[in-house]
Structures are given as C-alpha cells and as structure tokens.
Short mmCIF file of C-alpha atoms and ligand atoms in Angstrom, two decimals:
data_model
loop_
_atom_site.label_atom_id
_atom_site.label_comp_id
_atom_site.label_asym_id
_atom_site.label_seq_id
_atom_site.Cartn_x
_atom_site.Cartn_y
_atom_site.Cartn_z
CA UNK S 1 -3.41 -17.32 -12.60
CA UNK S 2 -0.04 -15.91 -13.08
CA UNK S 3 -0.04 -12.96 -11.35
CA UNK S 4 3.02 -9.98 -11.70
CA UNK S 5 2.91 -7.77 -9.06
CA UNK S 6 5.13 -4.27 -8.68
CA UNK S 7 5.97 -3.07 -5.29
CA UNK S 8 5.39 -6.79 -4.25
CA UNK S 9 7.78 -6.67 -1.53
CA UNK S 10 6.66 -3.24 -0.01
CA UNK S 11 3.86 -3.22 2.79
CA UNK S 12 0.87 -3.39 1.22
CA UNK S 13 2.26 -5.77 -1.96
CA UNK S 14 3.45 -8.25 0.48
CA UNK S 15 0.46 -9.25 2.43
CA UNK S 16 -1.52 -9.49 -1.16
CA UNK S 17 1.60 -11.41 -2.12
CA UNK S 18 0.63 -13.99 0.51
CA UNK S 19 -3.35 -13.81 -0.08
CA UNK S 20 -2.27 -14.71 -3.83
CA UNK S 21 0.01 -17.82 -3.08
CA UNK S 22 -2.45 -18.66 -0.05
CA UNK S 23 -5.56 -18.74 -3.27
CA UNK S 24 -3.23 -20.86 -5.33
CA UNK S 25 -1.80 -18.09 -8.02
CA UNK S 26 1.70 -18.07 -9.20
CA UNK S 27 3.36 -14.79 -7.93
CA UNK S 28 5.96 -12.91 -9.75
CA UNK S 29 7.26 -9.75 -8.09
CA UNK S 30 9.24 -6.82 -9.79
CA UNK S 31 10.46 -4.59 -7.25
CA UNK S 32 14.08 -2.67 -6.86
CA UNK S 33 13.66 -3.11 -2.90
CA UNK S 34 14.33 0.75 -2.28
CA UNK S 35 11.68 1.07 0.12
CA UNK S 36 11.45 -2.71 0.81
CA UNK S 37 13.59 -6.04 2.14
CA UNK S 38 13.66 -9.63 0.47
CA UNK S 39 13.02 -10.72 4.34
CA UNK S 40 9.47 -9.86 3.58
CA UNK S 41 9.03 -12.16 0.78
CA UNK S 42 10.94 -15.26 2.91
CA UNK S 43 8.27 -14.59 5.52
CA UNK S 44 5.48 -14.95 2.43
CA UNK S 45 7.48 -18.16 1.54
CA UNK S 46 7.52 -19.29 5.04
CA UNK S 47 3.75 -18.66 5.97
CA UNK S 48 2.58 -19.60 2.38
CA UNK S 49 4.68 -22.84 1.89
CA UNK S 50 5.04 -20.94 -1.53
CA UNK S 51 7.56 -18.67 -3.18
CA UNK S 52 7.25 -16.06 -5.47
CA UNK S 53 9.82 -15.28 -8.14
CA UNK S 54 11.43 -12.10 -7.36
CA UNK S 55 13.04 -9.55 -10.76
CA UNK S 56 14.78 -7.13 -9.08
CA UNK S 57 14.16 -4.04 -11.54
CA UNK S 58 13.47 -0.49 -11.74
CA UNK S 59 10.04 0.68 -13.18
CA UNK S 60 11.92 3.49 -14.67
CA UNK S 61 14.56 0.59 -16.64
CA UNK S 62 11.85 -0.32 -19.71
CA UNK S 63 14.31 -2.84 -20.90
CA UNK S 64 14.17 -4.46 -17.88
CA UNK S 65 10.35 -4.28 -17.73
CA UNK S 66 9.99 -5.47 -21.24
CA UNK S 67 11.89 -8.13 -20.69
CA UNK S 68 10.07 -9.15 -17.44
CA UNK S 69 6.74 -9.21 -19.08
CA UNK S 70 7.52 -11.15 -22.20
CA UNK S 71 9.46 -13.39 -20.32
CA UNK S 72 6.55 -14.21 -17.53
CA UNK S 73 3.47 -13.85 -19.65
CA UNK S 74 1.50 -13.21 -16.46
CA UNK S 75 -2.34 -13.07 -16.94
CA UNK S 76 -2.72 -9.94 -14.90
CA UNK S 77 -0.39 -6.92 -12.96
CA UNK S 78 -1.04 -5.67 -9.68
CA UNK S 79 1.06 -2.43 -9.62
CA UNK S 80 1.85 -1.06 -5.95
CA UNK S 81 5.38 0.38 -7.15
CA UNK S 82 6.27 3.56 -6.71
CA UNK S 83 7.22 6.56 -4.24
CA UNK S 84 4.39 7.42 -1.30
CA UNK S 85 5.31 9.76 0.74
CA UNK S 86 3.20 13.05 0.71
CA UNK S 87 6.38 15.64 2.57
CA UNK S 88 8.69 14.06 0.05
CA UNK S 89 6.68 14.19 -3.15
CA UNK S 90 7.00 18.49 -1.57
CA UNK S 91 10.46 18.24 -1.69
CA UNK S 92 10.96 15.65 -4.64
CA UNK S 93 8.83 16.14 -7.23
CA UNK S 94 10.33 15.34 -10.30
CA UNK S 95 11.25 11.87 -8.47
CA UNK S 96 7.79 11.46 -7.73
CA UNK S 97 6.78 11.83 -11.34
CA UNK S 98 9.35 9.92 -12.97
CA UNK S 99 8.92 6.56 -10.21
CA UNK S 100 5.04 7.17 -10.32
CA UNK S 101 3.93 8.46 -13.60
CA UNK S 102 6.24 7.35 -15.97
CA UNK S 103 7.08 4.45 -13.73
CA UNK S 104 3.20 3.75 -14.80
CA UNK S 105 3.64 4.70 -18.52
CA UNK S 106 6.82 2.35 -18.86
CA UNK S 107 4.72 -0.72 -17.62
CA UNK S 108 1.67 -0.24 -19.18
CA UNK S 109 4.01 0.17 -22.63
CA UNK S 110 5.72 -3.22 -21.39
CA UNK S 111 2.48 -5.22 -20.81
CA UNK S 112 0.87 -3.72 -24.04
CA UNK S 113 3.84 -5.64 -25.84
CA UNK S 114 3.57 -8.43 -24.08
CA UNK S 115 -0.31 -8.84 -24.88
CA UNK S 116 -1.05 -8.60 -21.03
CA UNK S 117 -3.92 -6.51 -20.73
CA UNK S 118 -5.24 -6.92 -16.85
CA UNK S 119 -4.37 -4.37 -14.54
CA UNK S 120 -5.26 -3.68 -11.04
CA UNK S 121 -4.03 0.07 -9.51
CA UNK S 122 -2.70 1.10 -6.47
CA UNK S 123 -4.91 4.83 -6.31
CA UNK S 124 -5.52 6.98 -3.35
CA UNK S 125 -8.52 8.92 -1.78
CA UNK S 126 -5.88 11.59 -1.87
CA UNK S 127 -7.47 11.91 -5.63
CA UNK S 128 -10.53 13.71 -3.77
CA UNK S 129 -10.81 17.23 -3.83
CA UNK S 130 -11.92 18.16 -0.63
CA UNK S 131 -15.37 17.97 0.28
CA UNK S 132 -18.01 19.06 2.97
CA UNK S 133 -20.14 15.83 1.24
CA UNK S 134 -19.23 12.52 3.23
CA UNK S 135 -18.77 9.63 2.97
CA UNK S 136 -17.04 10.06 -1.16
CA UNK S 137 -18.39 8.41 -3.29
CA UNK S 138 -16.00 7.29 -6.35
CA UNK S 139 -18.25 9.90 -8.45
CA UNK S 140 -16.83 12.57 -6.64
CA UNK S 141 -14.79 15.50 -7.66
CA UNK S 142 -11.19 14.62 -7.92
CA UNK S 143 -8.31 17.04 -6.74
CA UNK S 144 -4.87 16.00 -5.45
CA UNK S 145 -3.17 19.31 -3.12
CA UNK S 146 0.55 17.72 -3.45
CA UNK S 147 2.65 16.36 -6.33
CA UNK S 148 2.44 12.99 -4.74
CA UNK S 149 -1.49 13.11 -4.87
CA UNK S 150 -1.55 14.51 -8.30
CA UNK S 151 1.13 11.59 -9.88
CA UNK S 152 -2.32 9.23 -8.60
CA UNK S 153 -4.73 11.71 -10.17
CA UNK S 154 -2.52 11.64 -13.83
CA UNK S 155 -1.85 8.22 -14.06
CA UNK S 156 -5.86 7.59 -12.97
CA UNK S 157 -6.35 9.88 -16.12
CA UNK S 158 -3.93 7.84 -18.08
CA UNK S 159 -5.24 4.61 -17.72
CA UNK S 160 -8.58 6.02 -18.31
CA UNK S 161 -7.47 7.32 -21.97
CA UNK S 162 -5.93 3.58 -22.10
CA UNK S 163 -8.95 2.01 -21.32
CA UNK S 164 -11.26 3.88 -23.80
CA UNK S 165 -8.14 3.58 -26.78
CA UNK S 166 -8.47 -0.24 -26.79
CA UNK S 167 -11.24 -1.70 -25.33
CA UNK S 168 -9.63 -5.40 -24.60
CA UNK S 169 -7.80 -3.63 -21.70
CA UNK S 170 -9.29 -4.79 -18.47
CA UNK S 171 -8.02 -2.22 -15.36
CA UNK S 172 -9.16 -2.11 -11.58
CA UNK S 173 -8.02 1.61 -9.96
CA UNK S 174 -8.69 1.15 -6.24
CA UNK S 175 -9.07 4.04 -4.38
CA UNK S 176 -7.61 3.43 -0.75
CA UNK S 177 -8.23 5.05 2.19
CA UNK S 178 -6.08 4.65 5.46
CA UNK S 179 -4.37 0.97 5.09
CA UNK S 180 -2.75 -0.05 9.07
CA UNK S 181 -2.48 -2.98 11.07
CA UNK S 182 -0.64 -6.34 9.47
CA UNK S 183 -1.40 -10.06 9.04
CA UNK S 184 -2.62 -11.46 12.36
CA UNK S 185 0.34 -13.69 12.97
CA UNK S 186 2.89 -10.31 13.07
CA UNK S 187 4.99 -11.64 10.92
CA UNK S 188 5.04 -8.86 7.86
CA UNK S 189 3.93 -5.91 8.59
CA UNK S 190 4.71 -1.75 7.73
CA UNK S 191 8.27 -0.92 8.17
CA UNK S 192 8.99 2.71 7.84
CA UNK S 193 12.11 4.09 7.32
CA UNK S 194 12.59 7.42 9.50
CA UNK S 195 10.61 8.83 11.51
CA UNK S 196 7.11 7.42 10.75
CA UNK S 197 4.82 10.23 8.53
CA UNK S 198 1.43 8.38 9.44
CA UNK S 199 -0.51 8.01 12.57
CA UNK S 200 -0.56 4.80 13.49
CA UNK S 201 2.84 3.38 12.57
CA UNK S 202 3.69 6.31 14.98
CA UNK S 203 1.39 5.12 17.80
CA UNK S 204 3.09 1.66 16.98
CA UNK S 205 6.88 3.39 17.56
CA UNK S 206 5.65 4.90 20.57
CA UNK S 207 4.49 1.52 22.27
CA UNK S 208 7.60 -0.48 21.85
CA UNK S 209 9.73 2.53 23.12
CA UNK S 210 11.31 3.68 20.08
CA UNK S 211 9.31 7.28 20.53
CA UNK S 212 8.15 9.06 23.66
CA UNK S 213 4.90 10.23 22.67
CA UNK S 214 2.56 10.86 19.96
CA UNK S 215 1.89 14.04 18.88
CA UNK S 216 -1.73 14.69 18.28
CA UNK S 217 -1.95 17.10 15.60
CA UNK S 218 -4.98 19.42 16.21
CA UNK S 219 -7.61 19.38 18.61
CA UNK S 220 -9.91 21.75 17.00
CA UNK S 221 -11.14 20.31 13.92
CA UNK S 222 -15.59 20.55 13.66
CA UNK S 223 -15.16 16.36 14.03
CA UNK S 224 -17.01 14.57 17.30
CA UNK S 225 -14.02 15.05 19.24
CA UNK S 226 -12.26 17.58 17.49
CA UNK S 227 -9.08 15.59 16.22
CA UNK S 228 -8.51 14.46 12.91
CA UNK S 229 -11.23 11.64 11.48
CA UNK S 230 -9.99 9.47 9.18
CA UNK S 231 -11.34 6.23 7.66
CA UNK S 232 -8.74 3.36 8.47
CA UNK S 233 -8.80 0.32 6.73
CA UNK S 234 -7.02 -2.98 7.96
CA UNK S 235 -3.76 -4.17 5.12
CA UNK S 236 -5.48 -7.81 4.64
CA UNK S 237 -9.01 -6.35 4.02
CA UNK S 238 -7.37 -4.35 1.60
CA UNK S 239 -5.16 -6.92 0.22
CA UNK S 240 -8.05 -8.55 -0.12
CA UNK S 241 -10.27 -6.38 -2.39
CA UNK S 242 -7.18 -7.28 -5.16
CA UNK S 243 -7.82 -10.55 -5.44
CA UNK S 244 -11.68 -9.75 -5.68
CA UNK S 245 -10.64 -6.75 -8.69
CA UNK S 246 -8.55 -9.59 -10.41
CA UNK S 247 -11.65 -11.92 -10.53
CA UNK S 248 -13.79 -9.11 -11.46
CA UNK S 249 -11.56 -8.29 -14.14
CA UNK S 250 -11.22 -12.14 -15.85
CA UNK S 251 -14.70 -11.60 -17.03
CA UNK S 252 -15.14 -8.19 -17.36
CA UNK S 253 -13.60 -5.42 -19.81
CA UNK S 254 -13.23 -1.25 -19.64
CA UNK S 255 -12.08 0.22 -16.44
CA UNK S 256 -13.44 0.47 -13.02
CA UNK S 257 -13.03 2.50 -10.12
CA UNK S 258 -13.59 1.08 -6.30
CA UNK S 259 -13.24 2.67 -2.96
CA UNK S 260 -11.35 0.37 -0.58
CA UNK S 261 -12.23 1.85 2.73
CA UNK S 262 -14.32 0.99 5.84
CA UNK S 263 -17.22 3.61 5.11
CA UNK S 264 -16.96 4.98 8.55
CA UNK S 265 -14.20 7.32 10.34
CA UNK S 266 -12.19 6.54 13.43
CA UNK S 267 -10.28 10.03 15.42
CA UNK S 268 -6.88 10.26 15.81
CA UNK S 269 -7.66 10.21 19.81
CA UNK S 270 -9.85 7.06 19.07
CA UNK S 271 -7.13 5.38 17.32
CA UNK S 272 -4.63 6.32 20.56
CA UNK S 273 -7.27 4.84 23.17
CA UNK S 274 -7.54 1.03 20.37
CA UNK S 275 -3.79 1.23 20.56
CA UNK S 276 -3.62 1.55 24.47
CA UNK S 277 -5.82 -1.17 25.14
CA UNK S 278 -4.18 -3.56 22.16
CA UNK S 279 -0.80 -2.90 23.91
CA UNK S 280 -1.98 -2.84 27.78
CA UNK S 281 -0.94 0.55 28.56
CA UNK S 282 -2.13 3.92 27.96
CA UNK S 283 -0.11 5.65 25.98
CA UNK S 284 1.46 9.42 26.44
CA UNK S 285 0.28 11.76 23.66
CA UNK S 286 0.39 15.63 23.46
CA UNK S 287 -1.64 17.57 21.67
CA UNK S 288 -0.12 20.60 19.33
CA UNK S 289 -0.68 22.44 16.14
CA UNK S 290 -2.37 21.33 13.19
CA UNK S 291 0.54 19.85 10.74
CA UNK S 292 -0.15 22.17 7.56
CA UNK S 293 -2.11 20.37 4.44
CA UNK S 294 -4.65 18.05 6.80
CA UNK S 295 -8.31 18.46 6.40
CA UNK S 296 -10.59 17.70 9.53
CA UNK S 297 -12.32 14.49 7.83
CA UNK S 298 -12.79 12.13 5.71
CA UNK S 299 -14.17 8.56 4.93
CA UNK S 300 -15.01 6.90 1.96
CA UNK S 301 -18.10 4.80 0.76
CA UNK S 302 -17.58 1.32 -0.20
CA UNK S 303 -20.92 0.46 -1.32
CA UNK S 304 -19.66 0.02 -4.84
CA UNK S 305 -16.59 -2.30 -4.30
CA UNK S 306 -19.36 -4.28 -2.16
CA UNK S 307 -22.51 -4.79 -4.47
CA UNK S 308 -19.61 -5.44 -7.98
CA UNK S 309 -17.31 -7.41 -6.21
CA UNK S 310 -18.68 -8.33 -3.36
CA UNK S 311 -16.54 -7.00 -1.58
CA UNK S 312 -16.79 -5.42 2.78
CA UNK S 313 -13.97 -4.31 5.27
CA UNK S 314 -14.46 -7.39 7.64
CA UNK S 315 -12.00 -5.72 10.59
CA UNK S 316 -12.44 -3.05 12.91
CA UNK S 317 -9.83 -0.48 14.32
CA UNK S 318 -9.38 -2.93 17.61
CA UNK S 319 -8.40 -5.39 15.05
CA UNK S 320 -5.73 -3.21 13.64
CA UNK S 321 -4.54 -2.16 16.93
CA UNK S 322 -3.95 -5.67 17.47
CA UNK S 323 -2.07 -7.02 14.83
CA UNK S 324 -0.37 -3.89 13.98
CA UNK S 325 0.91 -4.31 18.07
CA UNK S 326 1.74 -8.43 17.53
CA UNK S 327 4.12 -7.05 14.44
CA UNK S 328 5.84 -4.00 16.03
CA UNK S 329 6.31 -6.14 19.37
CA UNK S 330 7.47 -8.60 17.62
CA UNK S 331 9.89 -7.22 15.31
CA UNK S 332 10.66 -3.63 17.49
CA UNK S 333 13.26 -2.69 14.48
CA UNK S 334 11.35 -4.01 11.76
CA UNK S 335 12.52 -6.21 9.43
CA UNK S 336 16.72 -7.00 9.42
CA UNK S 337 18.80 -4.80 7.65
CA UNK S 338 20.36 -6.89 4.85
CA UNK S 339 23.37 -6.05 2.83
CA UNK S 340 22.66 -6.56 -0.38
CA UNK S 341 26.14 -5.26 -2.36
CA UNK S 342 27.49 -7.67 -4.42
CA UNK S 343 24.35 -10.52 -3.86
CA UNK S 344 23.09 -11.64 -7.06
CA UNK S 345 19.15 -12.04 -8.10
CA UNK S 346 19.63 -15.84 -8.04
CA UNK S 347 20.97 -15.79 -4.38
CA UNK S 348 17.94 -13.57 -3.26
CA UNK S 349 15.68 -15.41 -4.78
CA UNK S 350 17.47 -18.98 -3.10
CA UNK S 351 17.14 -16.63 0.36
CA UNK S 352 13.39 -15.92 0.12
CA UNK S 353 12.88 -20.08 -1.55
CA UNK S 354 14.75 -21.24 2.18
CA UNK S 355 17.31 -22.43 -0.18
CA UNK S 356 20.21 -20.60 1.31
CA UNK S 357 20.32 -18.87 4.88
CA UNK S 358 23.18 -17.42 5.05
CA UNK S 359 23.82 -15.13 1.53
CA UNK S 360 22.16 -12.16 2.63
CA UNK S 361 24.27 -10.84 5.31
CA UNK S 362 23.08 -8.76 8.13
CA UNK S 363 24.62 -5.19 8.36
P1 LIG R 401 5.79 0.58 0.08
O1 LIG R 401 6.80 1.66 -0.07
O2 LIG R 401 5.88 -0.31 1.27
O3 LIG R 401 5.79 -0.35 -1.22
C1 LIG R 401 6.13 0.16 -2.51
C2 LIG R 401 7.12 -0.80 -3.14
O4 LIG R 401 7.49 -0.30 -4.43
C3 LIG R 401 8.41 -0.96 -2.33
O5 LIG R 401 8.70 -2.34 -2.18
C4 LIG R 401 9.47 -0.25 -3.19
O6 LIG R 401 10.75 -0.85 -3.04
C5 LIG R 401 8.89 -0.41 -4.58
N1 LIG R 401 9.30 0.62 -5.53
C6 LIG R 401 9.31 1.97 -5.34
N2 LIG R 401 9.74 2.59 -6.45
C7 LIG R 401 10.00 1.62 -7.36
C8 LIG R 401 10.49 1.65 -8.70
N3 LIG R 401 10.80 2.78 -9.32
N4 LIG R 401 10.67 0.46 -9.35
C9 LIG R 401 10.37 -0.71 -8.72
N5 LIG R 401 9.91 -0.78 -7.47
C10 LIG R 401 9.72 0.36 -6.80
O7 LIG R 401 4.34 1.27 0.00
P2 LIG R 401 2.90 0.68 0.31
O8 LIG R 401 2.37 1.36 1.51
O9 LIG R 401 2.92 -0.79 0.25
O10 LIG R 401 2.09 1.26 -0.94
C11 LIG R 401 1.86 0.51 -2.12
C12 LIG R 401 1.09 1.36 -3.10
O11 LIG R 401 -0.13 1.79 -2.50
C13 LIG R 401 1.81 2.64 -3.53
O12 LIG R 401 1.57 2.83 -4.91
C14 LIG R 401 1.15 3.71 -2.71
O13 LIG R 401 1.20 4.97 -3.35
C15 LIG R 401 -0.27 3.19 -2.64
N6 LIG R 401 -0.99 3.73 -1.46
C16 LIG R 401 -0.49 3.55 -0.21
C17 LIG R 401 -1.15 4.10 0.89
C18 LIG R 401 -0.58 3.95 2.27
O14 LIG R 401 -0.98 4.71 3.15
N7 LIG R 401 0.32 2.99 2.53
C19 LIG R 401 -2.35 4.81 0.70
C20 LIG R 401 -2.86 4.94 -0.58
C21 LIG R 401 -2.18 4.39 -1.66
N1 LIG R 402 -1.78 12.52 12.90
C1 LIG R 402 -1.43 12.91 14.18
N2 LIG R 402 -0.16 12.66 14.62
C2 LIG R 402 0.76 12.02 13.83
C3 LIG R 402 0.40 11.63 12.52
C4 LIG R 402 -0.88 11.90 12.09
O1 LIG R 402 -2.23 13.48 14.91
O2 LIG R 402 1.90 11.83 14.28
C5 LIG R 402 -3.17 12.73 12.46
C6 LIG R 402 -3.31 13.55 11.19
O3 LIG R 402 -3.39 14.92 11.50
C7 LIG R 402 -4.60 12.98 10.60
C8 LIG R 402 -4.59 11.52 11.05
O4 LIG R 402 -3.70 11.45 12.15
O5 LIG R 402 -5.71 13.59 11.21
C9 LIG R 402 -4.09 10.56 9.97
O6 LIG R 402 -2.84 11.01 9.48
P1 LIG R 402 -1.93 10.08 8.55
O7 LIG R 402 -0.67 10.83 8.27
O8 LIG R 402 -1.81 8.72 9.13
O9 LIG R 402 -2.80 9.90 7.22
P2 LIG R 402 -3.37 11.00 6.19
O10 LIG R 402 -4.85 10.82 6.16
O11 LIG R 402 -2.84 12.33 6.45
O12 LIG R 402 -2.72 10.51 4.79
C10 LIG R 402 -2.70 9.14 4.39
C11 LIG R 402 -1.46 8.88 3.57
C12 LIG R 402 -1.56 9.53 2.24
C13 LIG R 402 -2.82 9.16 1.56
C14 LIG R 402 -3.99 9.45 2.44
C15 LIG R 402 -5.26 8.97 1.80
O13 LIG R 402 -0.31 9.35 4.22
O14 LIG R 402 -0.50 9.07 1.43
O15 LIG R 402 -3.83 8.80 3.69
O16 LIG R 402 -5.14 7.65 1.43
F1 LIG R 402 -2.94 9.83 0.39
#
C-alpha cells in the first residue's frame, strides 16, 4: 500500500513510519517539522534501507494538502499531526483547535477530493470522562477536562458524522493510553522540547543528568501505593496496532473505535524503580503536591483491539525502561538541532534518502 501519514516525523509517526517501510508499504509523510526533525526520518531510512517521501506542509495550508493528496493517491492516511500538549492546549486554545480540529477537517476535505477514503486516528483515553469503573472500555462515557482533550473528543465526533454521511469511508480512531519507551536499537525515540510534561521522558532526563530529580506528584491517591497509576504502553506496540487498523480497514467499511493500551496500570513509583534498574542506578525522586487536573487511575481494556484485529501489547514496563534508557543514553540531547532556513524540500528529502550529508547544517 501507499500509505500518507501526518505527523510522520514526530515520535509516535516515526517508529510506525519504520514498521510501514519494514512491512513493505510506500510511505509518504506530510509534516511542517514544528515539533519534529528530518534526522528522524534519515534514521527510518537508515534502519529501514527505505525512504519515505517527505511534503513539508501545514495541515492548516488546504492548498497544500489538496495538492498532496491528489498528487500521491495514497490508499490510506494515518493522521498523528497536530498539537499535544495538555498545559499548552490551557494556555493556547484557539491554536489547539485550529492545528487539531480544523487541521482534521482540512484533510479529511483533501482526501474526500482525492477519492481516498481510509483513515486511521491518532485519539486519546483523555476522551474518557472520568470513571470509578476500570479498566474503560471503548463504550464508555466520553469527557475531555482541557481544550486539548476536547479537540480529540470533536474531531472523534466528526469523523463519526463522516462515517455515517457516506458509508464507503473506512476510519480506525485509536484510543491511546500512555505511549513511552522507543525502538529497541535507540535510535528514534521521544524528543521533547522543554522541560518534559510526562513522566517518563522525565525519569529519562533525570538519568542522563540533564535533571536532578523527579518529582513525584502525589503520594496520596486510593491506588496500591498511593501514586498515580497509569496504563503505559510501549511506542512499537502501539505503532504496531496501525498497521493492524490499516489491514482491518482494506476489508472492512464504517468506523471503529480501539483501545491501544496494556489493560493493566503501572505507579508512577513503579515506573521510577523499572527505570533504576534499566539504567543501573537508583534514581533521586521527591515526592510533592498533586499537579492540578490528574486523576488517581486509569487503564484501559484492550480486549477489543485484540479479538478484531488481533491485536496484544507484547512489552512490559521493564521493556520500556530499557529502550527508552538505550535512546536517551544514546542521544543525551536528542536528536541534532538542524537549521533549516533557506533548505529546500528537495535537499531534505536528499538528507533523509543519504543522498546528501552535509545540506542540513547543524546550529
Ligand atoms: P509529536 O509532536 O512527536 O508528533 C506530532 C507531529 O505532528 C510532529 O512531527 C509535528 O511537527 C507535526 N505537526 C504538528 N502540527 C502540525 C500541523 N499543523 N501540520 C503538519 N504537521 C504538524 O507527537 P506524538 O507523541 O508523536 O503524537 C502523535 C499523535 O498522537 C498526536 O495526534 C497526539 O495528540 C496523539 N497522542 C499522543 C499521546 C502521547 O502521549 N504522545 C497520547 C495520546 C495521543
Ligand atoms: N507524574 C509525576 N511526575 C512527573 C510527571 C508525571 O509524578 O514529573 C505522574 C502524574 O501525576 C501521573 C503519571 O505520572 O500520575 C503520568 O503522568 P503523565 O504526564 O506522563 O501522563 P498523563 O496520564 O497525565 O497524560 C498523558 C498525556 C496526555 C494524554 C493522556 C492519556 O500527557 O496527553 O496521557 O493518553 F491525554
């Protein structure tokens, strides 16, 4: 298949990126790199032996979309794009909307015109209102508590309305859960700008030195050992379950909801201890206030994704520890900062194809 995917270069796009060239697929990727690098995609290239074609775009240009689609014809869209973090969607809202929502709106227009009618989509178990009845199941009520969760929750409703409007649309929302660690070799991997919002990024900054300790947020919580549960779910696992939607969705029409989760919770002071032993050191932590908006727990149930698609988290949390420690020690800053002024979409795409080394300029 011909495969488009948004957000391809960002954390989670990139290692399905590889899964997708590693299966075979062509891979086009439409990203405008603000929250990503091209080095991510040269690393694809280099593990894969395959490149994908990189269109540098903005979800919020249609043009550009429209012109992306009817010039690729892919046969599906995976659609990571967009704006994910929860403080920022606080303080950002109508950016939030805009990248996410109508983001969303723009490329669904741009694939209806192209005739492409497969989509798999990035959701969140953020969608869930809270509840006292774990694990949730997809059935549950849905409530987002922050603009970023409710931009999931409308464009979950839009593609529903899509879905029922024409009924040759095929559409996968996957409903993720806590995505950490990155592909075993520790080549790509999560590279957060800032200081790091999430756990175990954190736990990851911590280790190599960049950060002193991790602050444990809440010891109080009614969970076994009173910190925050959560219900972590390794990247490639995850990456995986698109490439099991995207076969679902060749034979099957109408639209279709999956958890992507583990089915069982992990505690912040759990995660901490896999982390310590992954790196071979215990490391400091403090523990402080609950950080306003968290609930206590949560984990999903993936008993659908597993009996329709056949689909099971294969990796525990030691297993993230692990490869999410082989990528921070091995890249302590992340990925290079590139320059990018002035470098064209042809000389990118030479840069991630091996084609050209030295273009992209480190800052
Ligand atoms: P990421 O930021 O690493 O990747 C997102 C990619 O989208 C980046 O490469 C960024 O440059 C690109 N992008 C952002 N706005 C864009 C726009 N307007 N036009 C084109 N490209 C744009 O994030 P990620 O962790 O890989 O998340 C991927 C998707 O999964 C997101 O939709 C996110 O909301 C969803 N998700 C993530 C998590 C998580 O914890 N990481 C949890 C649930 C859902
Ligand atoms: N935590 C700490 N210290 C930290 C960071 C987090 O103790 O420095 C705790 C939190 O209190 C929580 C747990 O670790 O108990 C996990 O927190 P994360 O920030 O890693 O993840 P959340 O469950 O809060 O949220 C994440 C994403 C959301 C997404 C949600 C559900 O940030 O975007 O998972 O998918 F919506």
């Amino acid at each position: 298949m011909h495969v488009l995917v948004t957000g391809g270069a960002g954390y989670i796009g990139s290692h399905a990126v590889l899964l997708l060239l590693e299966a075979g697929h062509k891979v086009s990727v439409f990203d405008n790199l603000s929250n990503s690098s091209p080095e991510s995609l040269r690393r694809v290239r280099e593990m894969s032996g395959s490149a994908p074609d990189l269109f540098i775009g903005d979800l919020l240009d249609s043009d550009r979309l429209d012109s992306v689609l009817s010039q690729t014809q892919p046969d599906a869209v995976i659609h990571f794009g967009g704006l994910k973090a929860v403080g920022e969607s606080v303080q950002k809202p109508i950016s939030y909307y805009q990248n996410n929502v109508v983001g969303t709106l723009n490329l669904v227009s741009a694939m209806e015109k192209a005739g492409v009618k497969r989509l798999v989509f990035s959701s969140s178990a953020t969608v869930y209102a809270e509840s006292t009845e774990l694990p949730l199941v997809e059935g549950a009520q849905r409530d987002a508590s922050n603009p970023y969760g409710r931009t999931k929750l409308h464009i979950e409703q839009i593609l529903e309305d899509l879905a029922v409007s024409d009924s040759s649309w095929s559409i996968a929302t996957l409903r993720y859960f806590n995505p950490v660690g990155a592909h075993p070799s520790g080549n790509i991997g999560e590279d957060p700008q800032g200081i790091p919002n999430n756990l175990m990024p954190f736990i990851a900054q911590v280790a190599v030195g960049r950060r002193s300790e991790v602050q444990v947020f809440g010891n109080d919580y009614p969970t076994y050992d009173g910190t925050g549960v959560r219900d972590y779910i390794h990247v490639m696992d995850l990456a995986q379950g698109h490439l099991d939607a995207l076969d679902f969705l060749n034979s099957h029409n109408g639209q279709y909801v999956w958890n992507l989760g583990t089915g069982s919770g992990t505690s912040v002071l759990d995660v901490i201890g896999a982390f310590s032993r992954a790196c071979g050191r215990q490391l400091p932590y403090k523990l402080v206030d609950r950080r306003p908006g968290d609930i206590a727990e949560y984990y999903g149930d993936p008993t659908t994704a597993r009996l329709e698609l056949g689909w099971k988290a294969e990796r525990g949390v030691e297993e993230m520890a692990r490869d999410m420690w082989e990528w921070q020690s091995k890249n302590p800053a992340g990925y290079p900062d590139y320059d990018l002024d002035g470098i064209s979409e042809e000389e990118i795409n030479e840069f991630i194809r091996g084609a050209r080394a030295s273009i992209v300029k480190e800052k």
